[in-house]
Coordinates of C-alpha atoms and ligand atoms in Angstrom, one line a residue:
X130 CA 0.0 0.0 0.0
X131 CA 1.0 3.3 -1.0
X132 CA 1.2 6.9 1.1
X133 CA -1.9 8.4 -0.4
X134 CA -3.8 4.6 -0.1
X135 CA -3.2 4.9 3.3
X136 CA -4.8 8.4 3.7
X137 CA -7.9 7.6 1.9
X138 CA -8.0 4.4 4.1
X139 CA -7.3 6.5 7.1
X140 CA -10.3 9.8 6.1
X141 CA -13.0 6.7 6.0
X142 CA -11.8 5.1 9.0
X143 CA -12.4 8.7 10.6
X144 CA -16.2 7.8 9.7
X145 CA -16.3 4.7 12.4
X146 CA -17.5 5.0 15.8
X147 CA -13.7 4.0 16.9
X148 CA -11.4 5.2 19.6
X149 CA -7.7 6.1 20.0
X150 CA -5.1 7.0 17.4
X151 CA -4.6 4.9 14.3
X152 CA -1.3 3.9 14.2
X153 CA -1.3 0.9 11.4
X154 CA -3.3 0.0 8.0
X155 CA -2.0 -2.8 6.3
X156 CA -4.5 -5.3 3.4
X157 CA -5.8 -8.0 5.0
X158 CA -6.8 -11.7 3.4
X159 CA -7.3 -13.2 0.1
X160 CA -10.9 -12.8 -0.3
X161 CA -11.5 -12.4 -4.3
X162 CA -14.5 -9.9 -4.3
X163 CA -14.0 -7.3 -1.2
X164 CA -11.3 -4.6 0.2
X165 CA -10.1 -6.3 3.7
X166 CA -7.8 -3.5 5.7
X167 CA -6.4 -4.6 8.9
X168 CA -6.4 -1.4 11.3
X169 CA -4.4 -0.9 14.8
X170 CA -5.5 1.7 17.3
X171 CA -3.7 3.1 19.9
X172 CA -5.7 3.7 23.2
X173 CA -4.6 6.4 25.3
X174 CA -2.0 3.7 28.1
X175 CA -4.2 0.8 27.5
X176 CA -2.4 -0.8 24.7
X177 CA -3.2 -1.4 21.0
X178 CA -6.6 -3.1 19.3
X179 CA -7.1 -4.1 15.9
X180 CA -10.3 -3.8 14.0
X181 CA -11.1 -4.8 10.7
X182 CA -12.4 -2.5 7.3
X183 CA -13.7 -3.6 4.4
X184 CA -14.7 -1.9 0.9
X185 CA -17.7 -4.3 0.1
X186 CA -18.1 -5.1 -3.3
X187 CA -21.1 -3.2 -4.9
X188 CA -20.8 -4.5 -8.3
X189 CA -21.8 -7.7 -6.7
X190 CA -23.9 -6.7 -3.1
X191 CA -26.1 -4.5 -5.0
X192 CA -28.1 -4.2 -1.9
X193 CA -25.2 -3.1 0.9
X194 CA -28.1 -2.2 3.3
X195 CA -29.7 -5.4 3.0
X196 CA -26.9 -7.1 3.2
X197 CA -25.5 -5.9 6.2
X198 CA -29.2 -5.7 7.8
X199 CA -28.9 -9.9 7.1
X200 CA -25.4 -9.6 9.1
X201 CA -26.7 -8.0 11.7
X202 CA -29.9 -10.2 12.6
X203 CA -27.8 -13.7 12.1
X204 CA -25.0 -12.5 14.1
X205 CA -27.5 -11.3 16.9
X206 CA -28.6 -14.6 16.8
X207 CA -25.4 -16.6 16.8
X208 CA -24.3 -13.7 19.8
X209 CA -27.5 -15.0 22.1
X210 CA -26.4 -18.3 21.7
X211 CA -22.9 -18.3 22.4
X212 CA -23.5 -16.1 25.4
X213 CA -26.2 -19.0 26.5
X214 CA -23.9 -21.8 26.1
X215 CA -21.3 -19.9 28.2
X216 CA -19.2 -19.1 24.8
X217 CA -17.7 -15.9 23.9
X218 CA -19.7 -13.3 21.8
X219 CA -16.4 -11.8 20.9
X220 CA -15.3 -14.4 19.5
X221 CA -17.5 -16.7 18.2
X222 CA -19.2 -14.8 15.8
X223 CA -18.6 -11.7 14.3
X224 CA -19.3 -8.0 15.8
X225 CA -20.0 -5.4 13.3
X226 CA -18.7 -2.1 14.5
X227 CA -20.6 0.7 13.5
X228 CA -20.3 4.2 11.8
X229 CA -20.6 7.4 14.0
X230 CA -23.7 7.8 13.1
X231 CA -25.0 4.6 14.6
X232 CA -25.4 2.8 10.6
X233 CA -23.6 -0.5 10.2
X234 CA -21.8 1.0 7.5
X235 CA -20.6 4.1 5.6
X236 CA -21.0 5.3 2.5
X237 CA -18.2 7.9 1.2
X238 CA -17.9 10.8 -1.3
X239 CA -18.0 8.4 -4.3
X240 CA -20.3 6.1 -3.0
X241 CA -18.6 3.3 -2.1
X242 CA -19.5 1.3 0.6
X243 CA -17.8 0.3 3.8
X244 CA -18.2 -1.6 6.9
X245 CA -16.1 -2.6 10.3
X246 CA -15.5 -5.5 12.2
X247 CA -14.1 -6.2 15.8
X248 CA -10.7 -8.6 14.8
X249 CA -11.0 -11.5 16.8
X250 CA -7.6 -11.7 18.6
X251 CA -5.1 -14.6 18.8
X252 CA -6.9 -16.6 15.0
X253 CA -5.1 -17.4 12.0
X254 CA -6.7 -18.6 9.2
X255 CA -5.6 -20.7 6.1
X256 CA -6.1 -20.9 2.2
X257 CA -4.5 -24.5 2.2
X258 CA -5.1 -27.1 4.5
X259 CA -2.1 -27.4 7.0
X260 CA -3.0 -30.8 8.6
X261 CA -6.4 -33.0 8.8
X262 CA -7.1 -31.8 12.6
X263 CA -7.3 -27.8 11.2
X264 CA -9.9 -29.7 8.5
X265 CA -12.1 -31.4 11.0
X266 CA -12.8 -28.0 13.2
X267 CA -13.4 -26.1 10.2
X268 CA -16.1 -29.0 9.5
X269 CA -17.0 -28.8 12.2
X270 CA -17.4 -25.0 12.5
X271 CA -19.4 -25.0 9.2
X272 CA -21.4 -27.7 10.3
X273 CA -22.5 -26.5 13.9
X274 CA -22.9 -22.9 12.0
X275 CA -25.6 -24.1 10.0
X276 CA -27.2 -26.0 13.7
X277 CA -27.0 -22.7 15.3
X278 CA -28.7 -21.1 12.9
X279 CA -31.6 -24.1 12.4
X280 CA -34.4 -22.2 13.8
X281 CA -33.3 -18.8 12.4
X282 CA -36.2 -17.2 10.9
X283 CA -35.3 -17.2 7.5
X284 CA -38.0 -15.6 5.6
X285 CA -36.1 -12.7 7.1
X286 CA -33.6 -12.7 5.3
X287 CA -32.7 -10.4 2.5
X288 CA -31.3 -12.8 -0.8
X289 CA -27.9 -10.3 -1.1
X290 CA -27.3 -12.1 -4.8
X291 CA -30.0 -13.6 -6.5
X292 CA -30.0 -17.2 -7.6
X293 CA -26.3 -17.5 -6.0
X294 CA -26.2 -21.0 -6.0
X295 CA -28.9 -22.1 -8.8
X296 CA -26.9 -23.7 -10.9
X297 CA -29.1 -23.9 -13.7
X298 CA -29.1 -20.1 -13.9
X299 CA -25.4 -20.3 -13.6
X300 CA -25.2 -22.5 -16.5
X301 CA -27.6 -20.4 -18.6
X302 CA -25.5 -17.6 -18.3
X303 CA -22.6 -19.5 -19.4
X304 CA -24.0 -20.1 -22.3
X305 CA -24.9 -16.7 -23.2
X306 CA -20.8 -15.6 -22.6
X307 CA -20.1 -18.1 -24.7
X308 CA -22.5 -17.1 -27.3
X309 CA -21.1 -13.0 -26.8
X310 CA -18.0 -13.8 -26.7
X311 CA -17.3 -10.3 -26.0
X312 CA -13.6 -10.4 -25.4
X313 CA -13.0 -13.1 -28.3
X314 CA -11.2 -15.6 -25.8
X315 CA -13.9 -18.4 -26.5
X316 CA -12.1 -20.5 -29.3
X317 CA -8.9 -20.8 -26.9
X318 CA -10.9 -22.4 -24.4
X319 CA -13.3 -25.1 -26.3
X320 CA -12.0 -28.1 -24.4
X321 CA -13.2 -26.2 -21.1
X322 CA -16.3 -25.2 -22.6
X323 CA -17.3 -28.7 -23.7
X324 CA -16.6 -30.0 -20.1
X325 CA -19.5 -27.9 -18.9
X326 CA -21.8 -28.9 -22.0
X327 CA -21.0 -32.4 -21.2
X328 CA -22.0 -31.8 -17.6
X329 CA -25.6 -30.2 -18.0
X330 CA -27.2 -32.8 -16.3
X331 CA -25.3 -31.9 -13.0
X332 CA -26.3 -28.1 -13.9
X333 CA -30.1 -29.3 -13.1
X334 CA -29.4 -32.1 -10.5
X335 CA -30.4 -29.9 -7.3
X336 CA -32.7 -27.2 -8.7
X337 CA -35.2 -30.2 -10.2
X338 CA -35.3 -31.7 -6.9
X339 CA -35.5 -28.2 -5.0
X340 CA -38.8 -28.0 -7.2
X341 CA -39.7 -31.3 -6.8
X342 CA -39.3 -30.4 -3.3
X343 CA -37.1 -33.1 -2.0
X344 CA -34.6 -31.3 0.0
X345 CA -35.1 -29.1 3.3
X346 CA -33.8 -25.2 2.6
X347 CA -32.0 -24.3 5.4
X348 CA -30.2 -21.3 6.4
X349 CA -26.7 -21.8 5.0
X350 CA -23.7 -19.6 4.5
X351 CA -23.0 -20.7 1.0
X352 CA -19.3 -19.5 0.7
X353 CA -17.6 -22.0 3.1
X354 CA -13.9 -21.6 2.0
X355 CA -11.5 -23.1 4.2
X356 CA -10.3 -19.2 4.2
X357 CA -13.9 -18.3 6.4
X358 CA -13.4 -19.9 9.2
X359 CA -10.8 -18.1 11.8
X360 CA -8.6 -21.0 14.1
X361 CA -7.1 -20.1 17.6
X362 CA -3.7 -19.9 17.3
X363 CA -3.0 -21.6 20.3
X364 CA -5.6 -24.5 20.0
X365 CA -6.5 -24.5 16.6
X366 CA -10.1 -24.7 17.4
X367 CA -12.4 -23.4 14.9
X368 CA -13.5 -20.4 16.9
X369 CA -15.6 -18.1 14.4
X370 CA -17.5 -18.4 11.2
X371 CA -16.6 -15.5 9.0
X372 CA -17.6 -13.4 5.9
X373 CA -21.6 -14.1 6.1
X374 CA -21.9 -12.2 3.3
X375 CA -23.9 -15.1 1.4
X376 CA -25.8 -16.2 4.6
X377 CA -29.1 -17.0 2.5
X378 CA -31.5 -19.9 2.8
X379 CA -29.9 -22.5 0.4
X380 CA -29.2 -26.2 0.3
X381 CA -26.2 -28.0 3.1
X382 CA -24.4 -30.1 -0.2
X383 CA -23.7 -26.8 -1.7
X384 CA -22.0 -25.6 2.2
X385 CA -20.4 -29.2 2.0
X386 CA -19.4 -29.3 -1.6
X387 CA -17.9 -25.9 -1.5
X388 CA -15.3 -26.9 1.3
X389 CA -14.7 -29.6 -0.5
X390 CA -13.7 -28.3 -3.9
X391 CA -11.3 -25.6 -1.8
X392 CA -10.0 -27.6 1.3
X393 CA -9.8 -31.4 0.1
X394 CA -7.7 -30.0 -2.8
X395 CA -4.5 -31.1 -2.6
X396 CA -3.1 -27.8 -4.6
X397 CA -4.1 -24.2 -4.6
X398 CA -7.5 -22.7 -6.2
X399 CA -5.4 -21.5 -9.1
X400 CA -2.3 -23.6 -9.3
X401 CA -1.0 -24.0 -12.9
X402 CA 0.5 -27.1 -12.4
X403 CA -3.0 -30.0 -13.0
X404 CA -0.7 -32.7 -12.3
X405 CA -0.6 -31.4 -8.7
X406 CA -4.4 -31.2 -8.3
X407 CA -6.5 -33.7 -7.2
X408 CA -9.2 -34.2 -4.3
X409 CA -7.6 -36.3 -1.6
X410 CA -10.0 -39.2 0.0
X411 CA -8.7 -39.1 3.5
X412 CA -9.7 -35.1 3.5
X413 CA -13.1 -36.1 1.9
X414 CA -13.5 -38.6 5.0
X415 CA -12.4 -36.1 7.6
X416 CA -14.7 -33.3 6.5
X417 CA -17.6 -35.6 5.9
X418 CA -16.7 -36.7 9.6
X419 CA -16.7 -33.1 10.8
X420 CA -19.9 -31.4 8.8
X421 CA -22.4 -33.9 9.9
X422 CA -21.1 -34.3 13.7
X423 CA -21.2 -30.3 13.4
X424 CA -24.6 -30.4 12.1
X425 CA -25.7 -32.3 15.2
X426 CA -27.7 -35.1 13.8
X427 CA -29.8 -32.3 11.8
X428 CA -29.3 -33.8 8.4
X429 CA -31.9 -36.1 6.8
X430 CA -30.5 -39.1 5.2
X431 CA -31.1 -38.0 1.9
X432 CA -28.9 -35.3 2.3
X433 CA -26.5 -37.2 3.6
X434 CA -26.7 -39.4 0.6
X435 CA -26.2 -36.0 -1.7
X436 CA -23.0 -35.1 -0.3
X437 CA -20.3 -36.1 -3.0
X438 CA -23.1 -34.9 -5.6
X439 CA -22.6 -31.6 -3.4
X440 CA -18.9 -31.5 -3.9
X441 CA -18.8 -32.2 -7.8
X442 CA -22.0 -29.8 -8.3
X443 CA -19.9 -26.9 -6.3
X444 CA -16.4 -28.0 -7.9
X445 CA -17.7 -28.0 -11.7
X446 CA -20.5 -24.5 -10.6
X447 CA -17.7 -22.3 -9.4
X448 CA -15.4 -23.9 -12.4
X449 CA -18.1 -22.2 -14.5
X450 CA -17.6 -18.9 -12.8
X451 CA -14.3 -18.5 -13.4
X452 CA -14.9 -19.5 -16.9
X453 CA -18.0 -17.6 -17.5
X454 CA -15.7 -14.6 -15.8
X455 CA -12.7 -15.5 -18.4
X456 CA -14.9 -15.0 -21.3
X457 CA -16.7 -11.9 -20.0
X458 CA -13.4 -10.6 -19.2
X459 CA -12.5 -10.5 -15.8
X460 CA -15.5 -8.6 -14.2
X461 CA -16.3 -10.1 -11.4
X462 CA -13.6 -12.0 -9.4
X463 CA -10.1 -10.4 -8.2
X464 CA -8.0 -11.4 -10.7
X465 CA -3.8 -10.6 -9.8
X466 CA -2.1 -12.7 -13.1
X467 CA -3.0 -12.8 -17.2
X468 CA -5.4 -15.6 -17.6
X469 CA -5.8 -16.1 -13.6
X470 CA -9.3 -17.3 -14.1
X471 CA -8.7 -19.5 -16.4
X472 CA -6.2 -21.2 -14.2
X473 CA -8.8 -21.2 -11.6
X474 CA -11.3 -23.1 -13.9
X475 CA -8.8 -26.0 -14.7
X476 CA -8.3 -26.4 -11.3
X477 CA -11.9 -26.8 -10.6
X478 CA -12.8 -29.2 -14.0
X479 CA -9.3 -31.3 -13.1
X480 CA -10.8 -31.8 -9.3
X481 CA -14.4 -32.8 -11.2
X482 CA -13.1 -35.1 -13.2
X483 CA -11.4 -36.8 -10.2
X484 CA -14.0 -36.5 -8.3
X485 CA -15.9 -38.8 -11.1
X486 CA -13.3 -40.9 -10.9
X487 CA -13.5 -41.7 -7.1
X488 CA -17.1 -41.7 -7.3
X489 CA -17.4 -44.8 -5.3
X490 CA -15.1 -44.4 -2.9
X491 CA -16.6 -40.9 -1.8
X492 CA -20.5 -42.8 -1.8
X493 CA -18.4 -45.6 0.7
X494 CA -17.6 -42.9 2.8
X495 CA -20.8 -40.7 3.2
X496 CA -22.8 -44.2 4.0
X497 CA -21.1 -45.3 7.0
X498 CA -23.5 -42.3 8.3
X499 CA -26.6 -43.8 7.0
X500 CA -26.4 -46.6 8.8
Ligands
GN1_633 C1 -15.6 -15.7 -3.8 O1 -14.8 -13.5 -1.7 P1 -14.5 -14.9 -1.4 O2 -13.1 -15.2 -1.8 O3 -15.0 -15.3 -0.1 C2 -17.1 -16.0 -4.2 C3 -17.4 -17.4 -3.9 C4 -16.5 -18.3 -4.7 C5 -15.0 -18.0 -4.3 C6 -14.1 -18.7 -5.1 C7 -19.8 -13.5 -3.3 O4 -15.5 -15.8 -2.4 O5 -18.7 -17.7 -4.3 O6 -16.7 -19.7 -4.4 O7 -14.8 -16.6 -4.5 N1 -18.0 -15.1 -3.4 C8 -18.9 -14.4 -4.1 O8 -12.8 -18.7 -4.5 O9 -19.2 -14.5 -5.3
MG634 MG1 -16.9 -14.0 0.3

């Protein structure tokens, strides 16, 4: 970060209802669609405190207000709950600090967006999995998220992007990028292409039997990156369920599948080298172990039984993305390298296909819960 980065960071900050002197800003985490600042304050003899500020992405959260209205009532919630079971509010969940003038966020001069968080002191969090213990508690943090937040009432909630995880939609508007073709890249990329095409059957799989009405919509957070969840340094608990952002009534496979097509990976979202990515079983196993003893005996069977169609729906829908984002040109995801998403979709169509390829090794595992 530059000088004059740092003022502008440091005039909005002066918007927030904090105290003492700012004496750091430095960018915080990987996320690929908002700003993530890292500030330390300065109060008066008492020491230092660090709070987090983030530029939300209004491209994508047309609704900030909503949005944030959404954060607010779930992490309410999850506060109540913590503080009942003798937890830490601070901690557990996260505390959205507000602007001066009592809103949860602030909007500057050119109408960007901006919001606060308390940091949660003493976590780390990772964007690869470091061993199979750090696997299970973040698992089991997504899966005892989604418990906690069982009896939310969810006709509450505000949908912050439409059809996020409807596949079918997302496949439809494939298509039409590949029909535009606006930035002329879609001839470079037919093999990718035709691995969706060939996949349009898995497009459908969970919106027909939404509509047939087969599967419970629960309150989910639908962006469960291994990145999301914040680990105490000194346990390596999972202590706090972060960026709830997409916290939207939605389906548990997609919750499930999305950890799986980021964690159980044994190379990085966007590694170039395929021959280092592939989904690893014994990961599979452990966060299959950890999601459903998180969920507390809340899934049905038949969810249960939809769990590895979860992780290769998620895998091969956010392969899409990055593709549908290649050919449009690199609108909506943080991209940092020529051809980055790209790179990102082969990852996700190399885990697919390995996923199809140890199809029956990942039913074996999800039924030992069915007994
Ligand atoms: C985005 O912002 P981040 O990194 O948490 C995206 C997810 C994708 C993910 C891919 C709102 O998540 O849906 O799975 O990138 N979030 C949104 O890494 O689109
Ligand atoms: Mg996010």
């Amino acid at each position: 970060m530059n000088n004059p980065e740092r003022q502008q960071i440091a005039k909005i900050a002066d918007h927030f209802a904090y105290e003492g002197k700012l004496i750091g800003i430095k960018e915080h985490g990987n996320g690929h669609i908002n700003d993530t600042f890292l500030l330390t304050y300065e109060i008066g003899n008492m020491g230092t405190i660090k709070v987090i500020l983030q530029r939300m992405n209004k491209e994508i959260f047309a609704k900030p207000e909503q949005m944030m209205e959404n954060i607010l009532g779930v992490s309410a919630f999850l506060k109540e709950k913590i503080i009942k079971r003798g937890g830490d509010p601070y901690r557990e969940t996260v505390n959205v600090i507000p602007a001066k003038d009592g809103k949860p966020y602030y909007v500057d001069d050119t109408g960007e967006y901006w919001r606060s968080y308390v940091y949660v002191l003493d976590t780390c969090s990772f964007d690869m999995v470091q061993s199979k213990e750090d696997f299970y508690e973040s698992a089991y943090a997504f899966g005892h998220f989604q418990s906690l937040l069982a009896d939310y009432p969810a006709e509450t909630l505000y949908e912050t992007i439409a059809n996020f995880h409807n596949t079918k939609i997302r496949f439809a508007t494939f298509l039409k990028a590949v029909e535009e073709d606006v930035m002329g890249r879609a001839d470079e990329v037919r093999e990718e292409i035709q691995f969706v095409l060939d996949r349009e059957a898995d497009a459908n799989f969970f919106t027909d039997l939404l509509e047939q009405g087969e599967l419970p919509l629960r309150v989910t957070h639908n962006d469960t990156k291994l990145n999301n969840v914040l680990f105490d340094n000194v346990t390596h608990k999972g202590v706090c369920v972060v960026d709830l952002d997409t916290v939207m009534p939605g389906l548990a496979m997609h919750d499930f599948g999305d950890s799986i097509r980021f964690g159980a990976s044994t190379a990085a979202e966007d590694e170039q080298d395929l021959s280092k990515v592939s989904c690893d079983m014994e990961l599979f196993a452990i966060y299959t172990k950890g999601y459903i003893e998180g969920c507390g005996g809340k899934l049905t069977a038949r969810e249960i039984e939809l769990l590895p169609m979860g992780a290769k729906i998620m895998t091969y829908e956010c392969g899409m993305r990055f593709l549908t984002d290649y050919l449009q040109g690199d609108v909506y995801f943080k991209t940092h390298r020529e051809g980055h998403n790209l790179d990102r979709c082969r990852t996700q169509f190399k885990l697919v296909a390995d996923m199809e390829a140890k199809w029956e090794t990942m039913q074996e595992i999800v039924k030992q819960y069915l007994k």
